[in-house]
């Protein structure tokens, strides 16, 4: 695929890292102008972002101000000389953006999750020369993400970048969205020259994690960052917990350590490093999974105590061993290896449950003595 580099998108796009910043949502003309003026003054922002049609998980929440904000964004362009980007989810949105001279559009995670919607957008983009940012889909499905890039490319668009915004977790995790760094790394391997920009705001869900995620993205030589910035984050109408205020954004830009990607980054050494980075990411997820398994074990310990069931139940353990080794075999893993892993995990689980049982028992004895 002949993807254009970010540098060639517009004049003045040759800095590294490429920075997209702005509020989650455009809320009022004054809010947009204030934030944009601040961002312009930093001298480090390539693109001003603002959502005007907000895809919300639950109905009844703020769903954006709509087309009237396109005029505010035109003021950002003409009065501040900043280029602007808006999320589009349908051909109608795209048409409104084109009519108002929006510089770049982005396709959000919810839209990318649906190939019908991406196809419709791709048809609407045929013959239109506007850069498109493509966020990852909600689920960690790399083929779906790659497919969206291919669909937009097939419309003739060459100025394309992917945006890594993390993946919906199936249960509560430290971050709002799981980074699963191995996926954007893999996407870069699959589509050579595709710029991948990280959106640490949606990965974090909380402003205090944005710095670490941004640094991680730069350490992985990602092409840039898309960061939510708001003048008064706590008053923001959407994503208030994750937006940075002006001081936080300034300090972020001042403290990030930037390692410029070199031409070497496409060579052998870099491939080794990329594979190591993928392994690192998977190891952390392994540990997180083991931790959630142990949390359930704890709950089971309490349940067993209340119902007077012994901690170890041999039949259940044999069943676990059998099913897990069988599943491992399907994935080409040695049964004896799976057996060793499961035995270790099971021993730890028994240890945790036994100590819970002992604690509960001591409390109960203590309590009955006092009666
Ligand atoms: C956003 O950028 O504000 C947004 C809605 O992002 P995502 O599609 O990644 O959830
Ligand atoms: Mn947002």
PDB file of N, CA and C and ligand atoms in Angstrom, residues 24 49 54 202 228 239 242, ligand 2:
ATOM      1  N   UNK A  24     -12.709  16.828  24.066  1.00  0.00           N
ATOM      2  CA  UNK A  24     -13.468  15.664  23.612  1.00  0.00           C
ATOM      3  C   UNK A  24     -14.581  16.192  22.711  1.00  0.00           C
ATOM      4  N   UNK A  49      -8.528  19.028  17.569  1.00  0.00           N
ATOM      5  CA  UNK A  49      -9.626  18.061  17.496  1.00  0.00           C
ATOM      6  C   UNK A  49     -10.829  18.556  18.293  1.00  0.00           C
ATOM      7  N   UNK A  54     -21.383  13.118  18.990  1.00  0.00           N
ATOM      8  CA  UNK A  54     -20.738  12.211  19.938  1.00  0.00           C
ATOM      9  C   UNK A  54     -21.451  10.871  20.001  1.00  0.00           C
ATOM     10  N   UNK A 202      -8.157   8.230  25.710  1.00  0.00           N
ATOM     11  CA  UNK A 202      -9.196   7.199  25.761  1.00  0.00           C
ATOM     12  C   UNK A 202      -8.678   5.891  26.331  1.00  0.00           C
ATOM     13  N   UNK A 228      -6.830  14.694  24.628  1.00  0.00           N
ATOM     14  CA  UNK A 228      -7.977  15.551  24.943  1.00  0.00           C
ATOM     15  C   UNK A 228      -7.571  16.619  25.959  1.00  0.00           C
ATOM     16  N   UNK A 239     -16.420  12.905  28.771  1.00  0.00           N
ATOM     17  CA  UNK A 239     -15.058  12.460  29.135  1.00  0.00           C
ATOM     18  C   UNK A 239     -14.325  13.414  30.076  1.00  0.00           C
ATOM     19  N   UNK A 242     -10.829  12.352  31.913  1.00  0.00           N
ATOM     20  CA  UNK A 242      -9.579  12.067  31.197  1.00  0.00           C
ATOM     21  C   UNK A 242      -8.947  13.277  30.513  1.00  0.00           C
TER      22      UNK A 242
HETATM   23 MN1  LIG B   2     -13.640  11.621  24.187  1.00  0.00          MN
END
